[in-house]
């Protein structure tokens, strides 16, 4: 089955630690995205990538880093510089072709800083 | 100004009711429009794309008004299972970025 997977589902981190969230897709999509969602709020874009080995900052990139070494994978690292990392993290992908290119989401990772 | 704005609600409606949500977008260059549904503590899932001529999928009807820059979602004969948050999403093909509204909360009451 084609889709997007994220791991882990739940993640606990001590303050000062870096953690990496995994995102893999087998939809052959060029574009991949990372969003953060806080309780009662909308999705905010952290980083996105249109093609392998290229990515751009979104609205709230500070304290985060990404890589795009393979088309299928777009891991997100939450660094110790992110002051308020507790949130629901969602990865998405879409075809970069024109037209009605909707986004597909992974099941998300809930990160809690202890 | 936000790219996409929605009334957050909440909308509390009885079963069988008809409910409508509206969403406005600020950039006239927007090309693609969608409604997503998000259940509590889950990921958003595509409900329907919104076509220029309007489109219907069972009890759900989506409309686009480019002149006024808004899209709407109409749900007829509401079911308990329709309770969720509905997200309005706009895409500008340039840069392939998606802009999300904050969502409208719907609760269908027995």
PDB file of N, CA and C in Angstrom, chain A residues 9-10 31 33 35 37 41-43 45 48 50 88 90 94-107 110, chain B residues 31-34 36 38 40-46 49-51 87 89 91 93 95-103:
ATOM      1  N   UNK A   9       5.537   7.151  17.076  1.00  0.00           N
ATOM      2  CA  UNK A   9       4.233   7.780  17.250  1.00  0.00           C
ATOM      3  C   UNK A   9       4.274   8.733  18.444  1.00  0.00           C
ATOM      4  N   UNK A  10       4.942   8.303  19.497  1.00  0.00           N
ATOM      5  CA  UNK A  10       5.127   9.132  20.685  1.00  0.00           C
ATOM      6  C   UNK A  10       6.615   9.210  20.998  1.00  0.00           C
ATOM      7  N   UNK A  31       7.601  16.462  -3.552  1.00  0.00           N
ATOM      8  CA  UNK A  31       7.556  17.466  -2.484  1.00  0.00           C
ATOM      9  C   UNK A  31       7.221  16.826  -1.142  1.00  0.00           C
ATOM     10  N   UNK A  33       6.925  17.876   3.282  1.00  0.00           N
ATOM     11  CA  UNK A  33       6.716  19.008   4.186  1.00  0.00           C
ATOM     12  C   UNK A  33       6.748  18.522   5.630  1.00  0.00           C
ATOM     13  N   UNK A  35       5.143  19.972   9.332  1.00  0.00           N
ATOM     14  CA  UNK A  35       4.309  20.939  10.017  1.00  0.00           C
ATOM     15  C   UNK A  35       4.344  20.654  11.516  1.00  0.00           C
ATOM     16  N   UNK A  37       1.747  21.269  14.905  1.00  0.00           N
ATOM     17  CA  UNK A  37       0.405  21.670  15.331  1.00  0.00           C
ATOM     18  C   UNK A  37       0.375  21.693  16.854  1.00  0.00           C
ATOM     19  N   UNK A  41      -4.711  24.922  17.619  1.00  0.00           N
ATOM     20  CA  UNK A  41      -4.151  25.803  16.601  1.00  0.00           C
ATOM     21  C   UNK A  41      -4.036  25.098  15.262  1.00  0.00           C
ATOM     22  N   UNK A  42      -3.797  25.894  14.239  1.00  0.00           N
ATOM     23  CA  UNK A  42      -3.650  25.353  12.910  1.00  0.00           C
ATOM     24  C   UNK A  42      -2.256  24.804  12.672  1.00  0.00           C
ATOM     25  N   UNK A  43      -2.036  24.305  11.455  1.00  0.00           N
ATOM     26  CA  UNK A  43      -0.741  23.766  11.078  1.00  0.00           C
ATOM     27  C   UNK A  43       0.215  24.896  10.706  1.00  0.00           C
ATOM     28  N   UNK A  45       4.059  25.645   9.065  1.00  0.00           N
ATOM     29  CA  UNK A  45       5.074  25.027   8.232  1.00  0.00           C
ATOM     30  C   UNK A  45       6.466  25.240   8.820  1.00  0.00           C
ATOM     31  N   UNK A  48      10.127  22.646   4.042  1.00  0.00           N
ATOM     32  CA  UNK A  48       9.611  21.877   2.934  1.00  0.00           C
ATOM     33  C   UNK A  48      10.707  21.652   1.905  1.00  0.00           C
ATOM     34  N   UNK A  50      11.177  20.515  -2.283  1.00  0.00           N
ATOM     35  CA  UNK A  50      10.549  20.262  -3.575  1.00  0.00           C
ATOM     36  C   UNK A  50      11.256  19.167  -4.348  1.00  0.00           C
ATOM     37  N   UNK A  88       2.548  18.355  18.231  1.00  0.00           N
ATOM     38  CA  UNK A  88       2.208  17.272  17.318  1.00  0.00           C
ATOM     39  C   UNK A  88       2.874  17.604  15.980  1.00  0.00           C
ATOM     40  N   UNK A  90       3.603  16.766  12.043  1.00  0.00           N
ATOM     41  CA  UNK A  90       2.997  16.099  10.894  1.00  0.00           C
ATOM     42  C   UNK A  90       3.882  16.248   9.669  1.00  0.00           C
ATOM     43  N   UNK A  94       3.403  15.708  -1.482  1.00  0.00           N
ATOM     44  CA  UNK A  94       2.515  15.977  -2.613  1.00  0.00           C
ATOM     45  C   UNK A  94       3.307  15.863  -3.893  1.00  0.00           C
ATOM     46  N   UNK A  95       2.566  15.633  -4.973  1.00  0.00           N
ATOM     47  CA  UNK A  95       3.193  15.655  -6.278  1.00  0.00           C
ATOM     48  C   UNK A  95       3.526  17.096  -6.630  1.00  0.00           C
ATOM     49  N   UNK A  96       4.680  17.314  -7.208  1.00  0.00           N
ATOM     50  CA  UNK A  96       5.074  18.675  -7.576  1.00  0.00           C
ATOM     51  C   UNK A  96       4.504  19.078  -8.920  1.00  0.00           C
ATOM     52  N   UNK A  97       3.780  18.162  -9.549  1.00  0.00           N
ATOM     53  CA  UNK A  97       3.203  18.489 -10.855  1.00  0.00           C
ATOM     54  C   UNK A  97       2.062  19.470 -10.683  1.00  0.00           C
ATOM     55  N   UNK A  98       1.686  20.134 -11.759  1.00  0.00           N
ATOM     56  CA  UNK A  98       0.605  21.105 -11.679  1.00  0.00           C
ATOM     57  C   UNK A  98      -0.740  20.442 -11.523  1.00  0.00           C
ATOM     58  N   UNK A  99      -1.733  21.206 -11.265  1.00  0.00           N
ATOM     59  CA  UNK A  99      -3.071  20.656 -11.113  1.00  0.00           C
ATOM     60  C   UNK A  99      -3.475  20.505  -9.664  1.00  0.00           C
ATOM     61  N   UNK A 100      -4.467  19.702  -9.421  1.00  0.00           N
ATOM     62  CA  UNK A 100      -5.004  19.546  -8.079  1.00  0.00           C
ATOM     63  C   UNK A 100      -4.127  18.579  -7.303  1.00  0.00           C
ATOM     64  N   UNK A 101      -2.984  19.059  -6.864  1.00  0.00           N
ATOM     65  CA  UNK A 101      -1.993  18.206  -6.227  1.00  0.00           C
ATOM     66  C   UNK A 101      -2.146  18.251  -4.715  1.00  0.00           C
ATOM     67  N   UNK A 102      -3.119  17.528  -4.207  1.00  0.00           N
ATOM     68  CA  UNK A 102      -3.388  17.552  -2.769  1.00  0.00           C
ATOM     69  C   UNK A 102      -2.231  16.971  -1.978  1.00  0.00           C
ATOM     70  N   UNK A 103      -2.190  17.299  -0.680  1.00  0.00           N
ATOM     71  CA  UNK A 103      -1.200  16.766   0.241  1.00  0.00           C
ATOM     72  C   UNK A 103      -1.741  15.534   0.927  1.00  0.00           C
ATOM     73  N   UNK A 104      -0.825  14.600   1.193  1.00  0.00           N
ATOM     74  CA  UNK A 104      -1.150  13.425   1.977  1.00  0.00           C
ATOM     75  C   UNK A 104      -0.302  13.463   3.241  1.00  0.00           C
ATOM     76  N   UNK A 105      -0.918  13.134   4.363  1.00  0.00           N
ATOM     77  CA  UNK A 105      -0.246  13.254   5.648  1.00  0.00           C
ATOM     78  C   UNK A 105       0.092  11.896   6.242  1.00  0.00           C
ATOM     79  N   UNK A 106       1.200  11.873   6.980  1.00  0.00           N
ATOM     80  CA  UNK A 106       1.500  10.744   7.827  1.00  0.00           C
ATOM     81  C   UNK A 106       0.688  10.829   9.114  1.00  0.00           C
ATOM     82  N   UNK A 107       0.758   9.786   9.963  1.00  0.00           N
ATOM     83  CA  UNK A 107      -0.053   9.740  11.179  1.00  0.00           C
ATOM     84  C   UNK A 107       0.436  10.659  12.286  1.00  0.00           C
ATOM     85  N   UNK A 110       3.906  12.636  18.256  1.00  0.00           N
ATOM     86  CA  UNK A 110       3.677  13.534  19.406  1.00  0.00           C
ATOM     87  C   UNK A 110       4.957  13.606  20.218  1.00  0.00           C
TER      88      UNK A 110
ATOM     89  N   UNK B  31      -4.288  28.633  -6.619  1.00  0.00           N
ATOM     90  CA  UNK B  31      -4.685  27.808  -7.754  1.00  0.00           C
ATOM     91  C   UNK B  31      -5.526  26.600  -7.373  1.00  0.00           C
ATOM     92  N   UNK B  32      -5.196  25.986  -6.247  1.00  0.00           N
ATOM     93  CA  UNK B  32      -5.894  24.750  -5.868  1.00  0.00           C
ATOM     94  C   UNK B  32      -6.483  24.917  -4.482  1.00  0.00           C
ATOM     95  N   UNK B  33      -7.632  24.280  -4.286  1.00  0.00           N
ATOM     96  CA  UNK B  33      -8.376  24.476  -3.043  1.00  0.00           C
ATOM     97  C   UNK B  33      -8.893  23.131  -2.555  1.00  0.00           C
ATOM     98  N   UNK B  34      -8.858  22.964  -1.235  1.00  0.00           N
ATOM     99  CA  UNK B  34      -9.220  21.675  -0.672  1.00  0.00           C
ATOM    100  C   UNK B  34      -9.932  21.876   0.661  1.00  0.00           C
ATOM    101  N   UNK B  36     -10.073  19.571   4.129  1.00  0.00           N
ATOM    102  CA  UNK B  36      -9.565  18.417   4.851  1.00  0.00           C
ATOM    103  C   UNK B  36     -10.387  18.249   6.125  1.00  0.00           C
ATOM    104  N   UNK B  38     -10.053  16.706  10.061  1.00  0.00           N
ATOM    105  CA  UNK B  38      -9.106  16.247  11.079  1.00  0.00           C
ATOM    106  C   UNK B  38      -9.876  15.821  12.311  1.00  0.00           C
ATOM    107  N   UNK B  40      -9.871  14.286  16.246  1.00  0.00           N
ATOM    108  CA  UNK B  40      -9.065  14.629  17.421  1.00  0.00           C
ATOM    109  C   UNK B  40      -7.811  13.744  17.498  1.00  0.00           C
ATOM    110  N   UNK B  41      -6.661  14.388  17.581  1.00  0.00           N
ATOM    111  CA  UNK B  41      -5.372  13.722  17.773  1.00  0.00           C
ATOM    112  C   UNK B  41      -4.982  12.827  16.582  1.00  0.00           C
ATOM    113  N   UNK B  42      -5.546  13.144  15.426  1.00  0.00           N
ATOM    114  CA  UNK B  42      -5.212  12.400  14.213  1.00  0.00           C
ATOM    115  C   UNK B  42      -4.678  13.362  13.152  1.00  0.00           C
ATOM    116  N   UNK B  43      -4.189  12.779  12.055  1.00  0.00           N
ATOM    117  CA  UNK B  43      -3.715  13.620  10.970  1.00  0.00           C
ATOM    118  C   UNK B  43      -4.869  14.109  10.104  1.00  0.00           C
ATOM    119  N   UNK B  44      -4.683  15.234   9.415  1.00  0.00           N
ATOM    120  CA  UNK B  44      -5.720  15.687   8.466  1.00  0.00           C
ATOM    121  C   UNK B  44      -5.830  14.699   7.302  1.00  0.00           C
ATOM    122  N   UNK B  45      -7.079  14.529   6.855  1.00  0.00           N
ATOM    123  CA  UNK B  45      -7.310  13.670   5.694  1.00  0.00           C
ATOM    124  C   UNK B  45      -8.141  14.432   4.677  1.00  0.00           C
ATOM    125  N   UNK B  46      -7.824  14.247   3.409  1.00  0.00           N
ATOM    126  CA  UNK B  46      -8.521  14.963   2.357  1.00  0.00           C
ATOM    127  C   UNK B  46      -9.997  14.580   2.338  1.00  0.00           C
ATOM    128  N   UNK B  49     -11.475  17.905  -2.939  1.00  0.00           N
ATOM    129  CA  UNK B  49     -10.904  19.034  -3.643  1.00  0.00           C
ATOM    130  C   UNK B  49     -12.043  19.944  -4.080  1.00  0.00           C
ATOM    131  N   UNK B  50     -11.728  21.189  -4.344  1.00  0.00           N
ATOM    132  CA  UNK B  50     -12.759  22.149  -4.730  1.00  0.00           C
ATOM    133  C   UNK B  50     -12.487  22.612  -6.148  1.00  0.00           C
ATOM    134  N   UNK B  51     -13.419  22.350  -7.032  1.00  0.00           N
ATOM    135  CA  UNK B  51     -13.255  22.712  -8.434  1.00  0.00           C
ATOM    136  C   UNK B  51     -13.968  24.028  -8.719  1.00  0.00           C
ATOM    137  N   UNK B  87     -10.675  21.682   7.856  1.00  0.00           N
ATOM    138  CA  UNK B  87      -9.598  22.602   7.499  1.00  0.00           C
ATOM    139  C   UNK B  87      -9.734  23.035   6.041  1.00  0.00           C
ATOM    140  N   UNK B  89      -7.850  24.565   2.880  1.00  0.00           N
ATOM    141  CA  UNK B  89      -6.458  24.567   2.432  1.00  0.00           C
ATOM    142  C   UNK B  89      -6.369  25.152   1.025  1.00  0.00           C
ATOM    143  N   UNK B  91      -3.600  26.187  -2.160  1.00  0.00           N
ATOM    144  CA  UNK B  91      -2.267  25.937  -2.705  1.00  0.00           C
ATOM    145  C   UNK B  91      -1.956  26.910  -3.822  1.00  0.00           C
ATOM    146  N   UNK B  93       0.577  27.129  -6.798  1.00  0.00           N
ATOM    147  CA  UNK B  93       1.486  26.228  -7.487  1.00  0.00           C
ATOM    148  C   UNK B  93       2.915  26.749  -7.496  1.00  0.00           C
ATOM    149  N   UNK B  95       6.046  27.529  -6.045  1.00  0.00           N
ATOM    150  CA  UNK B  95       6.619  27.107  -4.771  1.00  0.00           C
ATOM    151  C   UNK B  95       5.894  25.926  -4.157  1.00  0.00           C
ATOM    152  N   UNK B  96       4.732  25.564  -4.709  1.00  0.00           N
ATOM    153  CA  UNK B  96       3.981  24.392  -4.229  1.00  0.00           C
ATOM    154  C   UNK B  96       3.777  24.422  -2.722  1.00  0.00           C
ATOM    155  N   UNK B  97       3.438  25.591  -2.201  1.00  0.00           N
ATOM    156  CA  UNK B  97       3.167  25.704  -0.776  1.00  0.00           C
ATOM    157  C   UNK B  97       1.674  25.633  -0.519  1.00  0.00           C
ATOM    158  N   UNK B  98       1.341  25.027   0.609  1.00  0.00           N
ATOM    159  CA  UNK B  98      -0.038  24.882   1.033  1.00  0.00           C
ATOM    160  C   UNK B  98      -0.269  25.771   2.252  1.00  0.00           C
ATOM    161  N   UNK B  99      -1.384  26.458   2.251  1.00  0.00           N
ATOM    162  CA  UNK B  99      -1.743  27.339   3.356  1.00  0.00           C
ATOM    163  C   UNK B  99      -3.020  26.838   3.999  1.00  0.00           C
ATOM    164  N   UNK B 100      -2.953  26.651   5.314  1.00  0.00           N
ATOM    165  CA  UNK B 100      -4.053  26.056   6.055  1.00  0.00           C
ATOM    166  C   UNK B 100      -4.788  27.098   6.875  1.00  0.00           C
ATOM    167  N   UNK B 101      -6.096  26.988   6.904  1.00  0.00           N
ATOM    168  CA  UNK B 101      -6.866  27.720   7.886  1.00  0.00           C
ATOM    169  C   UNK B 101      -6.717  27.037   9.238  1.00  0.00           C
ATOM    170  N   UNK B 102      -7.158  27.711  10.279  1.00  0.00           N
ATOM    171  CA  UNK B 102      -7.023  27.144  11.628  1.00  0.00           C
ATOM    172  C   UNK B 102      -8.071  26.079  11.908  1.00  0.00           C
ATOM    173  N   UNK B 103      -9.037  25.945  11.011  1.00  0.00           N
ATOM    174  CA  UNK B 103     -10.020  24.885  11.168  1.00  0.00           C
ATOM    175  C   UNK B 103     -11.310  25.353  11.815  1.00  0.00           C
TER     176      UNK B 103
END
